[in-house]
Coordinates of C-alpha atoms in Angstrom, one line a residue:
M293 CA 111.8 118.3 10.2
E294 CA 113.2 115.9 12.6
S295 CA 112.7 112.3 12.1
M296 CA 110.3 110.2 14.1
E297 CA 113.2 108.3 15.7
S298 CA 114.7 111.5 17.0
M299 CA 111.4 112.6 18.5
E300 CA 111.0 109.3 20.2
A301 CA 114.5 109.6 21.6
R302 CA 113.7 112.9 23.2
K303 CA 110.6 111.6 25.0
P304 CA 111.1 111.2 28.7
R305 CA 111.2 107.6 29.8
L306 CA 109.9 106.1 33.0
N307 CA 111.9 103.5 34.9
L308 CA 109.1 101.0 35.3
P309 CA 109.3 97.7 37.1
T310 CA 109.8 94.6 35.0
G311 CA 106.6 93.4 33.4
M312 CA 104.9 96.8 33.4
S313 CA 104.4 98.5 30.1
Q314 CA 104.3 102.2 29.6
T315 CA 101.0 102.0 27.8
S316 CA 99.3 100.5 30.9
L317 CA 100.4 103.4 33.1
H318 CA 98.0 106.4 33.1
L319 CA 99.4 109.5 34.9
E320 CA 97.9 112.9 35.4
T321 CA 99.7 115.8 33.9
F322 CA 102.4 116.9 36.3
S323 CA 104.5 120.0 36.2
P324 CA 108.1 119.2 36.9
T325 CA 108.8 122.8 37.8
R326 CA 106.8 122.6 41.0
S327 CA 109.0 123.1 44.0
F328 CA 108.8 122.1 47.7
S329 CA 110.4 125.4 48.7
S330 CA 107.1 127.1 49.2
I331 CA 106.0 124.7 51.9
P332 CA 106.3 126.3 55.3
Q333 CA 108.8 124.6 57.6
T334 CA 107.3 123.6 61.0
S335 CA 109.3 125.1 63.8
S336 CA 110.2 123.0 66.8
P337 CA 107.8 123.5 69.7
S338 CA 109.0 125.4 72.7
K339 CA 108.1 122.5 75.0
T340 CA 108.9 118.9 74.1
T341 CA 107.1 116.0 75.6
Y342 CA 109.4 113.1 76.2
S343 CA 108.4 109.5 76.1
D344 CA 109.6 106.5 78.0
R345 CA 111.8 105.4 75.1
F346 CA 114.2 107.4 73.0
I347 CA 112.3 107.6 69.7
P348 CA 112.9 110.9 68.0
C349 CA 109.9 113.1 67.2
R350 CA 110.0 114.0 63.6
T351 CA 108.5 117.4 64.0
S352 CA 111.3 118.5 66.3
S353 CA 114.1 116.9 64.2
R354 CA 116.2 118.9 61.7
L355 CA 116.1 116.3 59.0
Q356 CA 117.0 118.8 56.3
N357 CA 120.6 118.9 57.7
F358 CA 120.9 115.3 56.8
A359 CA 119.4 115.5 53.3
L360 CA 116.5 113.2 54.5
I361 CA 113.7 115.5 53.3
D362 CA 112.5 116.1 49.8
K363 CA 114.5 118.6 47.9
S364 CA 113.1 120.7 45.0
P365 CA 112.6 118.3 42.2
Q366 CA 115.0 118.5 39.4
A367 CA 113.6 118.0 35.9
K368 CA 116.4 115.6 35.2
E369 CA 114.1 112.8 34.4
G370 CA 110.4 113.5 34.5
G371 CA 109.6 109.8 34.6
N372 CA 111.4 109.4 37.9
E373 CA 109.2 112.1 39.5
A374 CA 106.0 110.5 38.3
Y375 CA 107.2 107.1 39.5
A376 CA 108.0 108.6 43.0
R377 CA 104.6 110.1 43.1
L378 CA 102.9 106.8 42.3
L379 CA 105.1 104.9 44.9
R380 CA 104.3 107.5 47.6
S381 CA 100.6 107.2 46.9
E382 CA 100.7 103.4 47.0
L383 CA 102.7 103.1 50.2
L384 CA 101.4 106.1 52.3
G385 CA 98.0 106.8 50.8
E386 CA 96.6 109.7 48.9
D387 CA 97.2 112.1 51.8
S388 CA 100.9 111.8 51.2
L389 CA 100.8 113.5 47.9
P390 CA 102.3 117.0 47.6
G391 CA 99.8 119.7 48.3
S392 CA 97.6 117.6 50.6
P393 CA 96.9 119.0 54.1
A394 CA 98.8 116.2 55.8
V395 CA 102.0 116.9 53.9
L396 CA 101.7 120.6 54.5
G397 CA 101.6 119.9 58.2
S398 CA 104.9 118.0 58.1
P399 CA 107.5 118.0 55.4
M400 CA 108.5 114.4 56.0
S401 CA 105.6 112.3 57.1
P402 CA 101.9 112.2 56.3
N403 CA 101.1 111.8 60.0
K404 CA 103.2 113.7 62.6
N405 CA 102.5 111.0 65.2
L406 CA 103.9 108.2 63.1
F407 CA 106.3 106.0 65.2
R408 CA 105.9 108.4 68.2
F409 CA 104.6 107.8 71.7
K410 CA 102.3 110.4 73.0
T411 CA 101.3 110.9 76.7
E412 CA 97.6 111.4 77.1
H413 CA 96.8 114.1 79.6
S414 CA 93.4 113.0 80.6
T415 CA 91.5 113.6 83.8
P416 CA 92.6 111.0 86.5
S417 CA 89.9 108.4 87.1
S418 CA 90.9 108.2 90.8
P419 CA 91.3 111.1 93.3
F420 CA 94.6 109.5 94.3
A421 CA 96.0 109.3 90.7
Q422 CA 99.2 111.3 90.1
S423 CA 100.0 113.4 87.0
V424 CA 102.5 111.7 84.8
S425 CA 104.2 114.9 83.7
G426 CA 104.3 116.5 87.1
V427 CA 104.0 120.2 87.7
E428 CA 105.0 122.8 85.1
G429 CA 108.6 121.7 84.9
G430 CA 107.7 118.4 83.1
I431 CA 109.2 116.4 86.0
V432 CA 107.4 113.3 87.1
G433 CA 105.8 114.0 90.5
E434 CA 106.5 111.9 93.6
S435 CA 103.7 109.4 94.2
S436 CA 102.3 109.8 97.6
T437 CA 100.5 106.9 99.3
P438 CA 97.1 108.0 100.7
P439 CA 97.0 107.9 104.5
K440 CA 95.7 104.6 105.9
A441 CA 92.2 105.0 107.5
P442 CA 92.2 104.3 111.2
R443 CA 90.6 101.1 112.3
K444 CA 86.9 101.6 113.2
I445 CA 85.9 99.9 116.5
P446 CA 82.2 99.7 117.1
K447 CA 81.1 101.8 120.1
T448 CA 78.4 99.5 121.3
P449 CA 78.6 95.8 122.3
H450 CA 77.2 93.3 119.8
K451 CA 75.8 91.1 122.6
V452 CA 74.8 91.6 126.2
L453 CA 74.3 88.8 128.7
D454 CA 72.4 89.2 132.0
A455 CA 74.6 87.8 134.8
P456 CA 72.6 87.9 138.1
S457 CA 74.7 87.9 141.3
L458 CA 77.9 88.9 139.5
Q459 CA 79.8 90.4 142.4
D460 CA 81.0 94.0 142.5
D461 CA 84.3 93.2 144.3
F462 CA 87.6 94.6 143.0
Y463 CA 89.6 91.6 144.4
L464 CA 87.7 88.8 142.6
N465 CA 88.3 87.3 139.2
L466 CA 85.0 85.7 138.1
V467 CA 85.2 85.6 134.2
D468 CA 87.5 83.6 131.9
W469 CA 87.3 82.5 128.3
S470 CA 88.8 79.1 127.3
S471 CA 90.9 78.2 124.2
Q472 CA 87.9 75.9 123.3
N473 CA 85.6 79.0 123.1
V474 CA 83.7 78.4 126.3
L475 CA 83.1 81.3 128.7
A476 CA 83.1 80.5 132.5
V477 CA 81.4 82.9 134.9
G478 CA 81.2 82.7 138.7
L479 CA 77.8 83.8 139.9
G480 CA 77.3 83.6 143.7
T481 CA 77.8 80.0 144.7
C482 CA 77.7 78.6 141.1
V483 CA 79.9 78.4 138.0
Y484 CA 78.2 78.6 134.6
L485 CA 79.7 77.7 131.2
W486 CA 78.5 79.5 128.1
T487 CA 79.4 78.0 124.8
A488 CA 80.0 80.8 122.3
S489 CA 79.4 78.8 119.2
N490 CA 75.8 77.9 120.1
S491 CA 75.0 80.1 123.1
K492 CA 74.4 76.9 125.2
V493 CA 74.5 77.5 129.0
T494 CA 75.6 74.7 131.3
K495 CA 75.7 74.8 135.1
L496 CA 79.0 73.3 136.1
C497 CA 78.8 73.3 139.9
D498 CA 77.1 74.7 143.0
L499 CA 79.3 75.2 146.1
G500 CA 76.4 75.3 148.4
R501 CA 75.3 77.8 151.0
T502 CA 78.4 77.9 153.0
D503 CA 80.8 78.8 150.2
S504 CA 81.0 81.0 147.1
V505 CA 83.0 81.4 144.0
C506 CA 85.9 83.9 144.1
A507 CA 88.0 83.0 141.0
V508 CA 87.8 80.9 137.8
Q509 CA 90.7 80.1 135.5
W510 CA 90.9 77.7 132.5
T511 CA 94.0 75.6 131.8
R512 CA 95.7 76.6 128.6
E513 CA 94.3 73.6 126.7
G514 CA 90.8 74.6 127.8
S515 CA 89.6 71.2 129.0
Y516 CA 89.9 71.8 132.8
I517 CA 88.9 74.7 134.9
S518 CA 90.1 75.7 138.4
I519 CA 87.8 77.4 140.9
G520 CA 88.9 79.4 143.9
T521 CA 86.5 79.6 146.8
N522 CA 85.7 81.9 149.7
L523 CA 86.8 79.2 152.2
G524 CA 90.3 79.0 150.6
E525 CA 89.9 75.8 148.6
I526 CA 91.0 75.3 145.0
Q527 CA 88.8 72.9 143.0
V528 CA 89.7 71.5 139.6
W529 CA 86.9 70.3 137.3
D530 CA 86.7 68.4 134.0
A531 CA 84.5 70.8 132.0
T532 CA 83.6 68.2 129.3
R533 CA 82.2 65.8 131.9
C534 CA 81.2 68.4 134.5
K535 CA 83.1 66.3 137.1
R536 CA 85.3 67.5 139.9
V537 CA 88.7 65.8 139.7
R538 CA 90.7 67.4 142.5
T539 CA 90.3 69.6 145.6
M540 CA 93.3 71.3 147.2
G541 CA 93.7 73.3 150.4
G542 CA 96.4 75.4 151.9
H543 CA 95.0 78.9 152.1
Q544 CA 93.4 80.2 155.3
T545 CA 90.8 82.4 153.7
R546 CA 89.4 83.3 150.3
T547 CA 91.3 82.6 147.1
G548 CA 90.6 85.5 144.8
V549 CA 93.1 84.9 141.9
L550 CA 94.4 81.9 140.0
A551 CA 97.0 81.5 137.2
W552 CA 98.1 78.4 135.2
N553 CA 101.3 77.8 133.4
S554 CA 101.9 74.6 131.4
S555 CA 101.8 72.3 134.5
I556 CA 101.6 74.5 137.7
L557 CA 98.5 76.2 139.1
S558 CA 99.3 79.3 141.3
S559 CA 96.8 80.7 143.7
G560 CA 96.7 84.0 145.5
S561 CA 94.7 84.7 148.7
R562 CA 93.7 87.2 151.3
D563 CA 96.1 85.4 153.6
R564 CA 98.9 87.3 151.6
N565 CA 100.4 84.0 150.3
I566 CA 100.9 82.5 146.9
L567 CA 100.7 78.7 146.6
N568 CA 102.0 76.6 143.7
H569 CA 100.0 73.4 143.0
D570 CA 101.0 70.5 140.9
L571 CA 98.2 68.1 140.0
R572 CA 100.8 65.3 139.3
V573 CA 101.6 65.0 143.0
P574 CA 99.2 64.2 145.9
N575 CA 100.3 67.2 148.0
D576 CA 98.0 70.2 148.2
F577 CA 100.9 72.5 147.1
V578 CA 104.5 72.2 146.2
S579 CA 105.8 75.6 147.2
K580 CA 104.7 78.8 149.0
L581 CA 105.7 82.3 148.0
V582 CA 105.8 84.9 150.8
G583 CA 106.4 88.5 149.9
H584 CA 103.1 90.5 149.9
K585 CA 102.0 92.3 153.0
S586 CA 98.3 92.4 152.1
E587 CA 95.8 90.4 149.9
V588 CA 97.1 89.1 146.6
C589 CA 94.8 90.2 143.9
G590 CA 96.8 89.9 140.6
L591 CA 98.7 86.9 139.3
K592 CA 100.1 86.1 135.8
W593 CA 102.7 83.6 134.4
S594 CA 104.9 84.8 131.6
H595 CA 104.3 83.1 128.2
D596 CA 107.6 81.1 128.6
D597 CA 106.6 79.9 132.1
R598 CA 109.9 81.3 133.5
E599 CA 108.4 84.3 135.6
L600 CA 105.4 84.9 137.7
A601 CA 104.1 88.4 138.4
S602 CA 102.0 89.1 141.4
G603 CA 100.2 92.2 142.5
G604 CA 98.7 93.0 145.9
N605 CA 96.7 95.3 148.0
D606 CA 100.0 96.5 149.5
N607 CA 100.6 98.4 146.2
Q608 CA 103.5 96.1 145.3
L609 CA 104.3 94.4 142.1
L610 CA 106.5 91.4 142.6
V611 CA 108.3 89.2 140.0
W612 CA 109.2 85.6 140.9
S613 CA 111.5 83.2 139.0
Q614 CA 110.2 79.7 138.2
H615 CA 112.2 78.0 141.0
S616 CA 112.9 80.7 143.6
Q617 CA 110.8 81.3 146.7
Q618 CA 112.0 85.0 146.9
P619 CA 111.0 87.7 144.5
V620 CA 113.7 88.6 142.0
L621 CA 112.0 92.1 141.5
R622 CA 110.1 94.2 143.9
L623 CA 108.5 97.1 142.0
M624 CA 107.1 99.8 144.4
E625 CA 106.0 102.7 142.1
H626 CA 102.3 102.1 142.3
T627 CA 100.4 104.0 145.0
A628 CA 97.3 101.7 145.1
A629 CA 96.4 98.1 144.8
V630 CA 97.8 96.2 141.8
K631 CA 95.2 93.9 140.3
A632 CA 95.7 94.4 136.6
I633 CA 98.8 92.5 135.3
A634 CA 99.7 91.3 131.7
W635 CA 102.7 90.0 129.9
S636 CA 103.4 91.1 126.3
P637 CA 103.1 88.3 123.8
H638 CA 105.2 90.4 121.4
Q639 CA 108.3 91.3 123.5
H640 CA 110.1 89.1 125.9
G641 CA 110.3 90.5 129.4
L642 CA 107.7 93.3 128.9
L643 CA 105.3 93.5 131.7
V644 CA 102.4 96.0 132.2
S645 CA 100.5 96.7 135.4
G646 CA 97.7 99.0 136.5
G647 CA 97.0 100.7 139.8
G648 CA 93.8 101.3 141.7
T649 CA 91.9 104.4 142.5
A650 CA 94.7 106.3 144.2
D651 CA 97.1 105.5 141.4
R652 CA 95.2 105.2 138.1
C653 CA 98.4 104.6 136.2
I654 CA 99.4 102.0 133.6
R655 CA 103.1 101.2 134.0
F656 CA 105.4 99.3 131.7
W657 CA 108.4 97.3 133.0
N658 CA 111.5 95.6 131.7
T659 CA 111.8 92.6 133.9
A660 CA 115.3 91.9 132.8
N661 CA 116.6 94.9 134.7
G662 CA 113.5 96.2 136.6
N663 CA 113.4 99.5 134.8
Q664 CA 110.1 101.3 134.4
L665 CA 109.7 102.0 130.7
N666 CA 106.6 104.2 130.7
S667 CA 103.8 105.4 132.8
V668 CA 100.4 106.7 131.7
D669 CA 97.8 108.3 133.9
T670 CA 94.4 106.9 132.8
G671 CA 92.3 109.1 135.0
S672 CA 90.5 106.3 136.7
Q673 CA 91.0 103.0 138.6
V674 CA 92.6 100.3 136.5
C675 CA 90.8 97.0 137.0
N676 CA 92.2 94.8 134.1
L677 CA 94.8 94.7 131.4
S678 CA 95.2 92.4 128.4
W679 CA 97.4 92.4 125.4
S680 CA 96.2 91.6 121.9
R681 CA 97.8 88.6 120.3
N682 CA 97.0 89.8 116.8
V683 CA 98.4 93.4 116.9
N684 CA 100.7 95.3 119.3
E685 CA 97.9 96.8 121.3
L686 CA 96.3 96.4 124.7
V687 CA 93.0 96.9 126.3
S688 CA 92.3 98.2 129.8
T689 CA 89.1 98.3 131.9
H690 CA 88.4 100.9 134.5
G691 CA 86.4 101.6 137.6
Y692 CA 85.9 104.8 139.5
S693 CA 85.0 107.2 138.1
Q694 CA 84.4 106.7 134.4
N695 CA 83.8 102.9 134.1
Q696 CA 85.3 102.8 130.6
I697 CA 87.1 100.4 128.4
M698 CA 90.1 101.7 126.5
V699 CA 92.2 100.3 123.6
W700 CA 95.8 101.5 123.4
K701 CA 98.4 101.3 120.7
Y702 CA 101.8 100.3 122.0
P703 CA 104.4 101.7 122.4
S704 CA 103.0 105.2 121.6
M705 CA 100.1 104.6 124.0
A706 CA 97.8 106.5 121.6
K707 CA 94.1 105.9 122.3
V708 CA 92.5 103.7 119.6
A709 CA 89.1 103.7 121.2
T710 CA 87.2 104.5 124.4
L711 CA 84.1 102.3 125.0
T712 CA 81.4 103.0 127.6
G713 CA 78.2 101.2 128.5
H714 CA 78.6 99.7 132.0
S715 CA 77.0 101.6 134.8
L716 CA 79.4 100.3 137.4
R717 CA 83.2 99.7 137.4
V718 CA 84.3 97.1 134.8
L719 CA 85.9 94.6 137.1
Y720 CA 86.2 91.6 134.8
L721 CA 87.8 91.0 131.4
A722 CA 88.5 88.1 129.1
M723 CA 89.4 87.6 125.5
S724 CA 88.1 85.2 122.8
P725 CA 90.3 82.4 121.4
D726 CA 90.7 84.2 118.1
G727 CA 91.8 87.4 119.8
Q728 CA 89.2 89.6 118.2
T729 CA 86.4 89.9 120.8
I730 CA 86.6 90.8 124.5
V731 CA 84.0 90.3 127.1
T732 CA 83.6 92.6 130.1
G733 CA 81.7 92.2 133.3
A734 CA 80.6 94.6 135.9
G735 CA 78.7 95.0 139.1
D736 CA 75.7 96.1 137.0
E737 CA 75.3 92.3 136.5
T738 CA 75.9 92.3 132.7
L739 CA 78.4 90.8 130.4
R740 CA 79.1 92.8 127.3
F741 CA 80.9 91.5 124.1
W742 CA 82.9 94.0 122.1
N743 CA 84.7 93.6 118.8
V744 CA 87.9 95.5 119.3
F745 CA 90.9 93.8 117.6
P746 CA 91.5 92.7 114.0
S747 CA 92.0 89.1 113.0
A748 CA 95.5 87.6 113.1
K749 CA 95.6 87.1 109.3
T750 CA 94.2 90.3 107.9
P751 CA 94.3 93.7 109.6
A752 CA 90.9 94.7 108.1
P753 CA 88.5 96.7 110.3
V754 CA 86.5 94.6 112.6
R755 CA 82.9 94.5 111.5
D756 CA 80.1 95.5 113.8
T757 CA 78.7 91.9 113.7
G758 CA 79.7 89.0 115.9
L759 CA 79.4 85.3 115.9
W760 CA 76.2 85.5 117.8
S761 CA 72.8 87.2 117.2
M762 CA 72.1 90.6 118.5
G763 CA 70.1 91.0 121.6
R764 CA 70.2 90.5 125.3
T765 CA 70.0 87.1 126.9
H766 CA 70.5 85.4 130.2
I767 CA 73.5 83.4 131.2
R768 CA 71.4 81.4 133.6

């Protein structure tokens, strides 16, 4: 019989941490002959999902080639195996023990998603959300920006003013909107001022029975207003004090169109002449421009004050330099009267003009060389043109035969909107100081306010509400 010392020597010993006695450790009976070879090896999936970082997926790695997975335990020292079992249980939990379902799923880790990014393929919350993995090939799809919705322009005016005695005369210019938000309207022998902020109406003047108003035009600062009369006079009024400060002559008959630059007031008349007036000198006018063969009905200074464009009933569009008394350009392509004229605020030297009933075309010109850039047949008489300051668009008003208002995108000349409501030709047009609202006037004796352009700061759609209450009121 072997001695007690030899039996103790043959007992397997555990390598325990310092301070732990063997008697305090209670282990279940464990068979050292159990092998990991019976555990099925998980094959790599046919399709691998890649993450945004290179962190290897343990299920697709061949760790056995690097002796990183558990081998069949050797019964070299049974204590080492028991200690490894205890350490695995303490660090990774009970599910990590051999024979548990988690270990059967992966030979290395109790959780196959440990240290691994996973892409969640959930239903997109937005109809514009793109799939991360792309289509079938696992390639990330190109993100496509949804098409921008076209700007919605209200089809009806947000305010209508009755304007009794508003003349149905193609050659007159009876409506203008000041930079101080005051609308001036010539009605018969009187000029009325309508303050947009509070809808207050003020009667500025009455020319009497022997004369009538043919044109109104504010200075750029909006404090003074000029009035052209049927007798050929030009009056200048201080609008804040309702006081006339100057009367100038020079024309033989009615003055139907006026245009201010920074310091000069130009006037066009049925007598076929254009006069330049300077309020700083006592003379009635400082220069006369002769070139039209019929009544002058269109007149506009460029934004830099260097060029003056004039249109006449002789179908001519003339361009004058600031100091010359002869036209520098004589544009003859229109086949009817040219009343509608506007300079682009976005491009230097870009001029647009519109022809009357026999022409019906909007034409664009480069005044640097006189070339016609484009021509669009609108289908009806062009009465007015005005560029938007906020976006590269313009608005036109029309007469025979459709009496419509049209908003165009430049340079494509795509129609943004077509507005109707006037029963007679839309002869008058003016724009609000903020560039969002236009007012149109017609021989049907109404003024209609339309929200057509976005604000200068944000290109959001213009709402169908204005600064003023809905309804129809009188301007006098």
